[in-house]
Amino acid sequence: MAYSATALRDLFDHDFDTVIDVRSPAEFEEDHVPGAISLPVLDNEERARVGTIYKQESPFLARKIGAALVFRNAASHIETSLALKEGGWRPLVYCWRGGQRSGAFRWMLGEIGWRAESIEGGYRTYRRLVTEALYDTPLDLTLVQLGGYTGTAKTDLLHLLEARGVQVLDLEGLARHRGSLLGEMPGGQPSQKGFETALAQKLYHFDPARPVLVEAESSKIGRLNLPPQLWDAMKRARWIEVSAPLEARACYLAEAYADILADPERLKAQLTPLRRFRGHDTVDRWFDLIDQGEKCALCAALAAEHYDPAYETSMRAVAPDVAERVEADALDPKALDATAARIEAALQSVTSI
């Protein structure tokens, strides 16, 4: 049977026991339906081989070789990953476009007696629904941006506010990047499609009747672009701006960027392009601080001489509607908890107007 998905809710809130992605591991790695497990009926090399035969030799030969591989791999999955499934198990299967790969696997599962269905149109249907939600449909949410200089612990504050029950959109967490020159995180970023899947899922589960707090960002986080409907909503959003003393921010940054600061040569390589904008003398002074192991002093210099001027330039260009300002005297856990409480009160004030 074909399962017709006409809205994201059909794939985010379904009653199937398991969603199975039978595409190749590379396709699954790039993006997949949330919660899906990977049971490829063609691995990366097999898919490439069959595709080459299809284009260069014969579609019939490709289908014959592909069928043998698909059923062989499907049988292996049934003997291993699916061996303990009971008779009432109800899986939803998909491939790239709901064609031969998912059709063959669904047929085999159905012949066993499982109530298997496949997504009509496959992954392409799901991707079309994500694109419609993020690119074509205005965002039906009230966003409030949390702004402030680099090092004001905005990400930590978002997490504290989420723990308090505030609806929070952590874009840097979804993008796996800290959103700055030194923002790379271990493991790297997801694909653009994978980022958009995580984003669409998060947005879908928000209550439209309540505000959503999101950290102020540019339209790009690392190498990932914010989808246009989200970016448009962020540009219209009011702001709450948090501030903290430079010394506190510097020590916070030294801890938050400990992984970057632990590799002096890599750090220098990342800062070298700034010679063009901040001058050789400034960057040479930063390098001296790196060599001396003065991490807090380095972070203070980077904040005062690079991040703060960049933020001020951005503020002049964007000219946001800053509705509330919250000053944090310190950035230790106790102080951050108190600051989060004040931001929560400010959020209520901003959205009640």
mmCIF file of C-alpha atoms in Angstrom, residues 144-264:
data_model
loop_
_atom_site.group_PDB
_atom_site.id
_atom_site.type_symbol
_atom_site.label_atom_id
_atom_site.label_comp_id
_atom_site.label_asym_id
_atom_site.label_seq_id
_atom_site.Cartn_x
_atom_site.Cartn_y
_atom_site.Cartn_z
ATOM 1 C CA VAL A 144 11.784 37.382 19.776
ATOM 2 C CA GLN A 145 15.526 37.608 19.197
ATOM 3 C CA LEU A 146 18.050 37.426 22.024
ATOM 4 C CA GLY A 147 20.921 39.702 21.054
ATOM 5 C CA GLY A 148 24.132 40.816 22.666
ATOM 6 C CA TYR A 149 27.888 40.937 22.236
ATOM 7 C CA THR A 150 29.831 37.721 21.688
ATOM 8 C CA GLY A 151 30.521 36.037 25.017
ATOM 9 C CA THR A 152 27.329 37.069 26.809
ATOM 10 C CA ALA A 153 26.407 33.375 27.194
ATOM 11 C CA LYS A 154 23.350 33.624 24.970
ATOM 12 C CA THR A 155 23.370 29.916 24.112
ATOM 13 C CA ASP A 156 23.612 28.906 27.779
ATOM 14 C CA LEU A 157 20.834 31.341 28.588
ATOM 15 C CA LEU A 158 18.638 29.786 25.894
ATOM 16 C CA HIS A 159 19.115 26.379 27.487
ATOM 17 C CA LEU A 160 18.263 27.737 30.931
ATOM 18 C CA LEU A 161 15.167 29.426 29.548
ATOM 19 C CA GLU A 162 14.092 26.238 27.786
ATOM 20 C CA ALA A 163 14.395 24.414 31.110
ATOM 21 C CA ARG A 164 12.034 27.056 32.528
ATOM 22 C CA GLY A 165 9.439 26.188 29.876
ATOM 23 C CA VAL A 166 10.169 28.979 27.411
ATOM 24 C CA GLN A 167 9.897 27.991 23.750
ATOM 25 C CA VAL A 168 13.457 28.269 22.445
ATOM 26 C CA LEU A 169 14.949 27.862 18.985
ATOM 27 C CA ASP A 170 18.648 27.051 19.322
ATOM 28 C CA LEU A 171 19.856 27.599 15.762
ATOM 29 C CA GLU A 172 23.528 27.123 16.644
ATOM 30 C CA GLY A 173 22.712 23.798 18.256
ATOM 31 C CA LEU A 174 20.792 22.630 15.182
ATOM 32 C CA ALA A 175 23.563 23.889 12.885
ATOM 33 C CA ARG A 176 26.297 22.449 15.130
ATOM 34 C CA HIS A 177 28.286 25.673 14.893
ATOM 35 C CA ARG A 178 28.844 28.519 17.352
ATOM 36 C CA GLY A 179 28.095 31.104 14.696
ATOM 37 C CA SER A 180 31.407 32.966 14.688
ATOM 38 C CA LEU A 181 34.863 32.951 13.134
ATOM 39 C CA LEU A 182 35.985 30.319 15.660
ATOM 40 C CA GLY A 183 32.629 28.581 15.729
ATOM 41 C CA GLU A 184 33.515 25.144 14.373
ATOM 42 C CA MET A 185 32.408 22.248 16.574
ATOM 43 C CA PRO A 186 33.671 18.653 16.737
ATOM 44 C CA GLY A 187 31.970 16.455 14.160
ATOM 45 C CA GLY A 188 31.280 19.294 11.759
ATOM 46 C CA GLN A 189 27.956 20.620 10.522
ATOM 47 C CA PRO A 190 25.037 18.673 9.058
ATOM 48 C CA SER A 191 24.116 19.019 5.414
ATOM 49 C CA GLN A 192 21.830 21.916 4.453
ATOM 50 C CA LYS A 193 18.976 19.428 3.995
ATOM 51 C CA GLY A 194 19.702 17.772 7.341
ATOM 52 C CA PHE A 195 19.723 21.168 9.055
ATOM 53 C CA GLU A 196 16.395 22.046 7.466
ATOM 54 C CA THR A 197 14.867 18.751 8.603
ATOM 55 C CA ALA A 198 15.908 19.426 12.209
ATOM 56 C CA LEU A 199 14.625 22.986 11.906
ATOM 57 C CA ALA A 200 11.288 22.001 10.372
ATOM 58 C CA GLN A 201 10.729 19.406 13.090
ATOM 59 C CA LYS A 202 11.504 21.924 15.846
ATOM 60 C CA LEU A 203 9.245 24.608 14.356
ATOM 61 C CA TYR A 204 6.415 22.123 13.849
ATOM 62 C CA HIS A 205 6.223 21.299 17.553
ATOM 63 C CA PHE A 206 6.079 24.908 18.790
ATOM 64 C CA ASP A 207 2.796 26.291 20.132
ATOM 65 C CA PRO A 208 1.869 29.235 17.843
ATOM 66 C CA ALA A 209 0.042 30.905 20.744
ATOM 67 C CA ARG A 210 3.310 31.373 22.672
ATOM 68 C CA PRO A 211 6.441 33.356 21.712
ATOM 69 C CA VAL A 212 9.644 31.673 20.575
ATOM 70 C CA LEU A 213 12.999 33.036 21.728
ATOM 71 C CA VAL A 214 15.819 32.689 19.199
ATOM 72 C CA GLU A 215 19.415 33.874 19.396
ATOM 73 C CA ALA A 216 20.164 36.761 17.053
ATOM 74 C CA GLU A 217 22.108 35.400 14.085
ATOM 75 C CA SER A 218 23.125 36.423 10.603
ATOM 76 C CA SER A 219 21.445 34.695 7.658
ATOM 77 C CA LYS A 220 24.251 32.117 7.650
ATOM 78 C CA ILE A 221 25.605 29.924 10.455
ATOM 79 C CA GLY A 222 28.925 28.477 9.399
ATOM 80 C CA ARG A 223 28.255 27.168 5.891
ATOM 81 C CA LEU A 224 24.505 26.726 6.430
ATOM 82 C CA ASN A 225 21.875 29.200 5.264
ATOM 83 C CA LEU A 226 18.759 30.067 7.245
ATOM 84 C CA PRO A 227 15.672 29.323 5.120
ATOM 85 C CA PRO A 228 13.978 32.506 3.839
ATOM 86 C CA GLN A 229 10.722 32.282 5.790
ATOM 87 C CA LEU A 230 12.590 31.937 9.084
ATOM 88 C CA TRP A 231 14.990 34.734 8.183
ATOM 89 C CA ASP A 232 12.103 37.028 7.223
ATOM 90 C CA ALA A 233 10.411 36.345 10.570
ATOM 91 C CA MET A 234 13.662 37.013 12.435
ATOM 92 C CA LYS A 235 14.123 40.364 10.680
ATOM 93 C CA ARG A 236 10.641 41.411 11.840
ATOM 94 C CA ALA A 237 11.158 40.210 15.404
ATOM 95 C CA ARG A 238 11.657 42.464 18.409
ATOM 96 C CA TRP A 239 14.841 42.083 20.452
ATOM 97 C CA ILE A 240 15.899 41.498 24.010
ATOM 98 C CA GLU A 241 19.546 42.484 24.351
ATOM 99 C CA VAL A 242 21.768 41.052 27.081
ATOM 100 C CA SER A 243 25.052 42.651 28.161
ATOM 101 C CA ALA A 244 27.914 41.693 30.501
ATOM 102 C CA PRO A 245 31.311 43.156 31.505
ATOM 103 C CA LEU A 246 34.170 42.487 29.090
ATOM 104 C CA GLU A 247 36.215 40.645 31.725
ATOM 105 C CA ALA A 248 33.366 38.236 32.457
ATOM 106 C CA ARG A 249 32.763 37.699 28.749
ATOM 107 C CA ALA A 250 36.441 36.977 28.127
ATOM 108 C CA CYS A 251 36.625 34.293 30.799
ATOM 109 C CA TYR A 252 33.378 32.785 29.564
ATOM 110 C CA LEU A 253 34.740 32.659 25.999
ATOM 111 C CA ALA A 254 37.987 31.060 27.178
ATOM 112 C CA GLU A 255 35.952 28.192 28.615
ATOM 113 C CA ALA A 256 33.390 27.960 25.812
ATOM 114 C CA TYR A 257 36.113 27.902 23.124
ATOM 115 C CA ALA A 258 38.507 25.673 25.049
ATOM 116 C CA ASP A 259 38.696 23.171 22.187
ATOM 117 C CA ILE A 260 39.769 25.865 19.723
ATOM 118 C CA LEU A 261 42.196 27.547 22.125
ATOM 119 C CA ALA A 262 43.875 24.201 22.842
ATOM 120 C CA ASP A 263 45.366 24.098 19.317
ATOM 121 C CA PRO A 264 47.547 27.230 18.917
#
